[in-house]
CSV table of C-alpha atoms and ligand atoms in Angstrom, one decimal:
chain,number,residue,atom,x,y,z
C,1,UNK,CA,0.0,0.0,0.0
C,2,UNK,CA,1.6,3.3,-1.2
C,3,UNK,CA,1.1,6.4,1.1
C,4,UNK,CA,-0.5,9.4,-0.1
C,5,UNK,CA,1.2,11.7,-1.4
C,6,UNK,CA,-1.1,15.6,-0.4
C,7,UNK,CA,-0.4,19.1,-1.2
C,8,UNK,CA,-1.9,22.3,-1.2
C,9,UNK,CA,-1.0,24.5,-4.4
C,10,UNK,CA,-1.0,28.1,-3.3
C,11,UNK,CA,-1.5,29.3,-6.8
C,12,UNK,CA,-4.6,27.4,-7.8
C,13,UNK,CA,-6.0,26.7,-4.3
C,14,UNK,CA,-6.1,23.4,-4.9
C,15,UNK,CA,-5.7,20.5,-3.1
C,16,UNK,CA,-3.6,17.4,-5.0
C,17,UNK,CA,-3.2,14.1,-4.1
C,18,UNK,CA,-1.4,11.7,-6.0
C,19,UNK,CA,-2.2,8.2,-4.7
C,20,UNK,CA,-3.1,4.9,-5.9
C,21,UNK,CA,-6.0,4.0,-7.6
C,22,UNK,CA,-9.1,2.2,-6.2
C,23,UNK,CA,-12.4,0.4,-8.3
C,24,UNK,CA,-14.4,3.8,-7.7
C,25,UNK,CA,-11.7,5.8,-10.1
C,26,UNK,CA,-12.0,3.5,-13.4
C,27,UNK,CA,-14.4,5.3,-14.5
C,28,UNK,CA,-13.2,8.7,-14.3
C,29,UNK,CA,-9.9,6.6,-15.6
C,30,UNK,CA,-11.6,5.3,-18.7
C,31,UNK,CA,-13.3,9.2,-19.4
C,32,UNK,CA,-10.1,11.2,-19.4
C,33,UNK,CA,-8.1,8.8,-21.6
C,34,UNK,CA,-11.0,8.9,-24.1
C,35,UNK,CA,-10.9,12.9,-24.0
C,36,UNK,CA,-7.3,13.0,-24.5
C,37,UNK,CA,-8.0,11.9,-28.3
C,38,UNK,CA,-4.3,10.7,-28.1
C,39,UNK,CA,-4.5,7.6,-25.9
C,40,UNK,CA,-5.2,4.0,-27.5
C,41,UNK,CA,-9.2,3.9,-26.1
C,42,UNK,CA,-8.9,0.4,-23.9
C,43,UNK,CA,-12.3,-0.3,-22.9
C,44,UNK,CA,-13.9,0.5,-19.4
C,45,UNK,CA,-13.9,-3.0,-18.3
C,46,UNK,CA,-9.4,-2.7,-18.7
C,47,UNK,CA,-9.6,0.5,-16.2
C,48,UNK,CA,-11.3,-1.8,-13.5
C,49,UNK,CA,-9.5,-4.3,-13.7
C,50,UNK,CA,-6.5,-2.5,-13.2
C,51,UNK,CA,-7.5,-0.5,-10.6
C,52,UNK,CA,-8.5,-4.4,-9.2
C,53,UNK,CA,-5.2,-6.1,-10.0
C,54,UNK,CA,-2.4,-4.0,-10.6
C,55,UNK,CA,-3.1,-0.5,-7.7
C,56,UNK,CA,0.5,-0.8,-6.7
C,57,UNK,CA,2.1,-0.2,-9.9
C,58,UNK,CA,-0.5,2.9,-10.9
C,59,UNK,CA,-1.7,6.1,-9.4
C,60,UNK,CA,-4.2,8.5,-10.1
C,61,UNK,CA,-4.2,12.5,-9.0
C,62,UNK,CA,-7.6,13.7,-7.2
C,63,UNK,CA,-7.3,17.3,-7.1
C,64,UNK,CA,-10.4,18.4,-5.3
C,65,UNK,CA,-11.9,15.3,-4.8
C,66,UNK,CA,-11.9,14.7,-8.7
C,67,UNK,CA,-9.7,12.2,-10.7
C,68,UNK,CA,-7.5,14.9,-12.9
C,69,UNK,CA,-4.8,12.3,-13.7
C,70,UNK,CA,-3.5,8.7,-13.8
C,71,UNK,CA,-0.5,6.3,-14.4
C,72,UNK,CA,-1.5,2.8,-15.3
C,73,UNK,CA,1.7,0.4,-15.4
C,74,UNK,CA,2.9,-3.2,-14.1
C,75,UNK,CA,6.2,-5.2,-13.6
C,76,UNK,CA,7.1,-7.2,-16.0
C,77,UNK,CA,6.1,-10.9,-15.1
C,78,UNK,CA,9.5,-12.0,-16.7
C,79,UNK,CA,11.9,-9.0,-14.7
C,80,UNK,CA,10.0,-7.9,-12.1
C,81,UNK,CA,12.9,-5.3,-11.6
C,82,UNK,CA,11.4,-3.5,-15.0
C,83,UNK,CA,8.3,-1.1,-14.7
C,84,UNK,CA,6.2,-0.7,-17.6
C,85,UNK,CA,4.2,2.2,-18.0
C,86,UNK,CA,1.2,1.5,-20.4
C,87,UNK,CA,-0.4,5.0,-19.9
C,88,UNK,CA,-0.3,8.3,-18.3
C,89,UNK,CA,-2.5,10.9,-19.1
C,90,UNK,CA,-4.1,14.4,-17.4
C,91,UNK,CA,-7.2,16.1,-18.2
C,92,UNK,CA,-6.8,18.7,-20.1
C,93,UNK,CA,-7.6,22.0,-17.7
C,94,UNK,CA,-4.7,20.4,-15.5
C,95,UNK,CA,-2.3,20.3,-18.0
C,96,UNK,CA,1.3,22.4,-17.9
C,97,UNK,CA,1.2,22.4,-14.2
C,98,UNK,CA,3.9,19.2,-13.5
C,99,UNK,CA,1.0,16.7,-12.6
C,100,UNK,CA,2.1,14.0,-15.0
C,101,UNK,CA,5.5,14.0,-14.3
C,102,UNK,CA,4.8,14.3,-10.4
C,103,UNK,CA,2.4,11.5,-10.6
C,104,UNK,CA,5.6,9.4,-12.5
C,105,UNK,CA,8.0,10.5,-9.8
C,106,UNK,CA,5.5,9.0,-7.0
C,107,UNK,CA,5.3,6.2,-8.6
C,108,UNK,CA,8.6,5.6,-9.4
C,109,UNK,CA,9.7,6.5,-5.9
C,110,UNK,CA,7.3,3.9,-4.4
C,111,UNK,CA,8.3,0.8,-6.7
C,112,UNK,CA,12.1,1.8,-6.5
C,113,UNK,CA,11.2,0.9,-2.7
C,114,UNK,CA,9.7,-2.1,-3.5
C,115,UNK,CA,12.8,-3.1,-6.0
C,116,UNK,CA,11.8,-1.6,-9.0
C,117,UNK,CA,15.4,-0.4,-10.7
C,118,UNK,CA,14.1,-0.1,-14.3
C,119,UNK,CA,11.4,1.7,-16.3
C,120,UNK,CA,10.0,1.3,-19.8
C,121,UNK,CA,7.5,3.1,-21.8
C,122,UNK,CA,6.7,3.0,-25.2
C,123,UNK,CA,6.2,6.4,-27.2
C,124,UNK,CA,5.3,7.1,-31.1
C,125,UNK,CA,6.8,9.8,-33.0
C,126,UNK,CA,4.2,11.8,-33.0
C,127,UNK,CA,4.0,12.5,-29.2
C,128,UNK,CA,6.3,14.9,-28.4
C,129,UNK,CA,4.6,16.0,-25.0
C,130,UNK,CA,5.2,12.4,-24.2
C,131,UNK,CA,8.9,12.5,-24.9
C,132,UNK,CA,9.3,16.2,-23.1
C,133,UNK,CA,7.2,14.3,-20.0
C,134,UNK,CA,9.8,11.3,-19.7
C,135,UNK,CA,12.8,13.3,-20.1
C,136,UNK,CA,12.3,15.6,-17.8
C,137,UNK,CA,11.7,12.3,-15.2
C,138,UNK,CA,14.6,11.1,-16.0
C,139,UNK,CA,16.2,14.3,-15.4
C,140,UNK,CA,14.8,14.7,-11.4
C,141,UNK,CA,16.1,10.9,-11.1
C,142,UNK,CA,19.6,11.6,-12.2
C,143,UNK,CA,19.3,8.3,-14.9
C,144,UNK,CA,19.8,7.7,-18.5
C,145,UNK,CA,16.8,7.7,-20.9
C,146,UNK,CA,17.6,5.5,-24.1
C,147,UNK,CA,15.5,4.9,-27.1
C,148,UNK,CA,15.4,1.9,-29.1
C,149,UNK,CA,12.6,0.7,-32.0
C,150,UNK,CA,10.1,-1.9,-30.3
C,151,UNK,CA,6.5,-2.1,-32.3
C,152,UNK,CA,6.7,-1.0,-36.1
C,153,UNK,CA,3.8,0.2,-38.0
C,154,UNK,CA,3.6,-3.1,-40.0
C,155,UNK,CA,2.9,-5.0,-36.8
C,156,UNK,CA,-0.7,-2.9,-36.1
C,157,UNK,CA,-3.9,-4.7,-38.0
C,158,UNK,CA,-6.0,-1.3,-38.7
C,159,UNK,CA,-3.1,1.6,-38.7
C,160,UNK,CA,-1.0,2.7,-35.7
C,161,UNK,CA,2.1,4.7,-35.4
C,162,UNK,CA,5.3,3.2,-34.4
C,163,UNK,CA,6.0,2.6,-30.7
C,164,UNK,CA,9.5,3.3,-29.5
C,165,UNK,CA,10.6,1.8,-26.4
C,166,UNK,CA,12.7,4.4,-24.0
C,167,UNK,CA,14.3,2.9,-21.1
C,168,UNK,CA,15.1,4.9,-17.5
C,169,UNK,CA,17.7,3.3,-15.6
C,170,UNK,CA,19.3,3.0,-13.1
C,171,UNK,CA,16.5,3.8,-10.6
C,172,UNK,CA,17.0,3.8,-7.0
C,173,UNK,CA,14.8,5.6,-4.0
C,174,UNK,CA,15.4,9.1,-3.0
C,175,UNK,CA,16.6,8.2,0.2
C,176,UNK,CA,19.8,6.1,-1.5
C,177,UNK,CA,20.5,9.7,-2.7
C,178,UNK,CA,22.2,11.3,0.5
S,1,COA,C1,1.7,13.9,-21.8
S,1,COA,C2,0.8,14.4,-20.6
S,1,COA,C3,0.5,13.3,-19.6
S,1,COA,C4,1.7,15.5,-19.9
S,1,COA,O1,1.0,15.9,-18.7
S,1,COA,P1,1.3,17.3,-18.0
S,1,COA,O2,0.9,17.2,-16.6
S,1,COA,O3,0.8,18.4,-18.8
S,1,COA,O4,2.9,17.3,-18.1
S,1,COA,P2,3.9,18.1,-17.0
S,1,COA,O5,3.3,19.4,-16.7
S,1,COA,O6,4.2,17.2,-15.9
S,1,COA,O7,5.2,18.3,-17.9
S,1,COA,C5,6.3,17.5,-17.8
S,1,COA,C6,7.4,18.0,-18.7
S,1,COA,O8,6.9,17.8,-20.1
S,1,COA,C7,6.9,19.0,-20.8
S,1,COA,N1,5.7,19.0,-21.6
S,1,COA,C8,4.4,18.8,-21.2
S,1,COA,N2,3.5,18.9,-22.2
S,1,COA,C9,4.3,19.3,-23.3
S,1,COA,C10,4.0,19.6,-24.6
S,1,COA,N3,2.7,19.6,-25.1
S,1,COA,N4,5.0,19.9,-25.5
S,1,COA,C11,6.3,20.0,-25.0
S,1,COA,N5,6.6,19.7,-23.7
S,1,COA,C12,5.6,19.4,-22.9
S,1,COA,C13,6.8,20.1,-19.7
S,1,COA,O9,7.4,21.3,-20.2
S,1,COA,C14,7.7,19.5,-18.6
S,1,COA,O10,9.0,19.7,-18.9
S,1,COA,P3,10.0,20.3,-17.8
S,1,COA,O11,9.9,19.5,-16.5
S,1,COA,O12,11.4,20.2,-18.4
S,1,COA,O13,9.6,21.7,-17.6
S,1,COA,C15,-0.4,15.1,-21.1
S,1,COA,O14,-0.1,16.1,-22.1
S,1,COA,C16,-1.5,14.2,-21.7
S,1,COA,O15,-2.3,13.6,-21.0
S,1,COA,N6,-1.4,13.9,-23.0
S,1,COA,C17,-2.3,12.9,-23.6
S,1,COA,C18,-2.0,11.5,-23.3
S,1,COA,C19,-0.6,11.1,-23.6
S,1,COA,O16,0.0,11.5,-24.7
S,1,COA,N7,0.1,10.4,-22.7
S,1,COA,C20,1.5,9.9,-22.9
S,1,COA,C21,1.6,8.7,-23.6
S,1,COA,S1,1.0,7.3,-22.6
């Protein structure tokens, strides 16, 4: 069970916590990746069961009491050490403001603690925002991002962009810093 992660933003007035997701936030889950009109739409039924089976490897942001944000990801069943982040994605009046990449660092911080020394995402071409959002983790963490070809465009029945894979290692908890 992660702990919560709460602030209060003094420009916004807002409330924010980042913690992990529970049954009762698929649905806002399923909403805001539709909306993004970016995300691979999985179906409502995926967003519960994640937030069923796999809460300790995702979060979601409640800023006010409402889901603005969420991380879905897993270990890989083969190296457990490996994090793989499937989606992350912010409704768009919270956008700009450092959610994603906060919600990434909490994440990252909790599974580091629970052995987690590797993450991998996958990325097309055409999402720089995407690119901008992992780099920039990868620069609070002090590791390497690398970027290799994973899915080509020949491999999706019905028309899909590439997927890169980028890689952030090594990761290691914030309190290995000092
Ligand atoms: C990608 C996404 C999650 C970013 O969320 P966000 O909360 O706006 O991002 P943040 O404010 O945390 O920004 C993190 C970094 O990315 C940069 N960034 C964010 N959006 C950007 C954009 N559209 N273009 C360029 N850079 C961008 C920020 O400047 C920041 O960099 P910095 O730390 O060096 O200043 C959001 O745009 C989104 O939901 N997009 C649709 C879904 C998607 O593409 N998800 C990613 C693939 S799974």
């Amino acid at each position: 069970m992660q702990i919560p992660i709460s602030k209060f933003d003094a420009i916004s007035q807002q409330t924010i916590e980042i913690r992990e997701p529970v049954l009762a936030d698929g649905a806002q889950m399923w909403r805001i990746a539709q909306d993004s009109r970016v995300l691979d739409t999985n179906s409502s039924y995926a967003y519960l069961l994640w937030c069923r089976d796999f809460p300790n490897t995702s979060m979601v942001a409640e800023i006010d009491g409402e889901v603005a944000g969420f991380v879905i990801g897993y270990t890989r069943p083969a190296r457990p050490q490996t994090l793989f982040v499937w989606q992350v994605a912010v409704d768009h009046p919270h956008r700009g403001h450092g959610l994603g990449v906060d919600m990434l660092d909490a994440l990252l911080e909790s599974c580091a603690a629970q052995g987690v020394t590797q993450l991998e995402t996958t990325i097309s071409p055409d999402n720089p925002a995407s690119v901008a959002m992992f780099a920039s983790l990868s620069r609070r963490r002090g590791a390497a991002l690398t970027r290799t070809p994973l899915f080509t465009a020949d491999q999706f029945p019905g028309g899909h962009q590439p997927e890169d894979l980028y890689r952030i290692a090594p990761l290691t908890p914030q309190e290995e810093w000092r």
